[in-house]
């Protein structure tokens, strides 16, 4: 077997080292690209699921909104049916927001006004207001 010269041995060793280096670099690059690809795929998959979830939420929100509007419209028709009974109806403000608990002006019940001093003293001094809660104090009975 012929012996190789030092130059040949060096070139062979260098070639193998370079090849090893390039091979290692290639595997590292491949690993990096593979990792990046999987991360990107995972990110895109996550984004896709988030988008799908968002669209599903928006779909359910829209369905809920339409259902609420349907029930509100049905309630409005029911309220219109029950108008002579003095049902409460939502008033719309200028900006379109609805306020609950407002009576319609034409169906307004008795409005509480500020009581005068005479009315206050009448109600306080009248024994009837006390008989319901505490008994009749004029005859000495009490709780």
C-alpha positions as CSV (number, residue, x, y, z in Angstrom):
1,X,0.0,0.0,0.0
2,X,1.4,3.3,-1.1
3,X,2.0,5.8,1.6
4,X,0.6,9.3,1.1
5,X,2.7,12.3,1.3
6,X,2.3,14.9,4.0
7,X,0.6,17.3,1.5
8,X,-1.9,14.7,0.5
9,X,-2.6,13.8,4.1
10,X,-3.0,17.4,5.0
11,X,-5.3,18.0,2.1
12,X,-7.3,14.9,2.9
13,X,-7.5,15.9,6.6
14,X,-8.5,19.5,5.6
15,X,-11.1,18.2,3.2
16,X,-12.5,16.0,5.8
17,X,-12.5,18.8,8.4
18,X,-14.1,21.2,5.9
19,X,-16.6,18.6,4.9
20,X,-17.3,17.9,8.5
21,X,-17.7,21.6,9.2
22,X,-19.9,22.1,6.2
23,X,-21.9,19.0,7.2
24,X,-22.3,20.3,10.7
25,X,-23.3,23.7,9.5
26,X,-25.7,22.2,7.1
27,X,-27.3,20.1,9.8
28,X,-27.4,23.1,12.1
29,X,-29.0,25.2,9.4
30,X,-31.4,22.5,8.6
31,X,-32.2,22.1,12.2
32,X,-32.7,25.9,12.5
33,X,-34.8,26.1,9.5
34,X,-36.8,23.1,10.6
35,X,-37.3,24.6,14.0
36,X,-38.3,27.9,12.5
37,X,-40.6,26.2,10.1
38,X,-42.3,24.4,13.0
39,X,-42.5,27.6,15.0
40,X,-44.0,29.4,12.1
41,X,-46.4,26.6,11.5
42,X,-47.3,26.6,15.1
43,X,-47.8,30.4,15.0
44,X,-49.9,30.3,11.9
45,X,-51.9,27.5,13.4
46,X,-52.4,29.4,16.6
47,X,-53.3,32.5,14.6
48,X,-55.7,30.5,12.5
49,X,-57.4,29.1,15.6
50,X,-57.5,32.5,17.2
51,X,-59.1,33.9,14.0
52,X,-61.5,31.0,13.9
53,X,-62.3,31.6,17.5
54,X,-62.8,35.3,16.8
55,X,-65.1,34.6,13.9
56,X,-67.0,32.1,16.0
57,X,-67.3,34.6,18.8
58,X,-68.4,37.3,16.4
59,X,-70.9,34.9,14.9
60,X,-72.3,34.0,18.2
61,X,-72.3,37.7,19.2
62,X,-74.2,38.5,16.0
63,X,-76.6,35.7,16.6
64,X,-77.1,36.8,20.2
65,X,-77.6,40.4,19.0
66,X,-80.2,39.4,16.5
67,X,-81.9,37.2,19.1
68,X,-81.9,40.0,21.6
69,X,-83.3,42.4,19.0
70,X,-85.9,39.8,18.1
71,X,-86.9,39.5,21.7
72,X,-86.8,43.2,22.2
73,X,-89.1,43.7,19.2
74,X,-91.4,41.0,20.5
75,X,-91.4,42.7,23.9
76,X,-92.1,46.0,22.2
77,X,-95.1,44.5,20.5
78,X,-96.2,43.0,23.8
79,X,-95.8,46.4,25.4
80,X,-97.8,48.0,22.7
81,X,-100.5,45.4,23.3
82,X,-100.4,46.2,27.0
83,X,-100.3,50.0,26.7
84,X,-103.6,50.8,28.4
85,X,-102.3,49.0,31.5
86,X,-99.5,51.4,31.9
87,X,-96.5,49.2,31.1
88,X,-93.1,50.7,31.3
89,X,-91.3,51.3,28.0
90,X,-87.8,52.2,27.2
91,X,-87.2,55.8,26.2
92,X,-84.5,56.5,23.6
93,X,-82.2,59.4,24.3
94,X,-80.8,61.6,21.6
95,X,-77.7,59.5,21.2
96,X,-79.8,56.3,20.8
97,X,-79.1,54.8,24.2
98,X,-82.1,53.3,25.9
99,X,-83.1,54.2,29.4
100,X,-85.1,51.7,31.5
101,X,-87.6,52.6,34.1
102,X,-89.1,55.6,32.5
103,X,-92.9,56.0,32.1
104,X,-94.2,57.3,28.8
105,X,-95.4,60.9,29.3
106,X,-99.0,60.1,28.2
107,X,-99.2,57.1,30.6
108,X,-97.4,58.8,33.5
109,X,-98.5,57.7,36.9
110,X,-98.8,60.1,39.8
111,X,-95.7,62.1,40.1
112,X,-94.2,62.6,43.5
113,X,-93.7,66.2,44.3
114,X,-92.0,67.7,47.3
115,X,-94.3,67.6,50.2
116,X,-95.2,70.7,52.0
117,X,-94.7,71.1,55.7
118,X,-98.4,70.7,56.3
119,X,-98.5,67.3,54.6
120,X,-95.5,66.1,56.5
121,X,-97.0,67.1,59.8
122,X,-100.3,65.6,58.9
123,X,-98.8,62.3,58.1
124,X,-96.6,62.3,61.2
125,X,-99.4,63.3,63.5
126,X,-102.1,61.0,62.1
127,X,-102.5,57.9,64.2
128,X,-103.5,55.8,61.2
129,X,-100.0,55.7,59.8
130,X,-98.7,54.3,63.1
131,X,-101.5,51.7,63.6
132,X,-100.3,49.6,60.7
133,X,-96.8,49.2,61.9
134,X,-96.6,49.7,65.7
135,X,-100.1,49.7,67.1
136,X,-102.2,52.5,68.4
137,X,-100.2,54.7,70.7
138,X,-103.1,56.9,71.7
139,X,-104.5,54.1,73.9
140,X,-101.1,53.1,75.3
141,X,-100.6,50.0,73.2
142,X,-97.3,49.5,71.5
143,X,-94.8,47.0,70.4
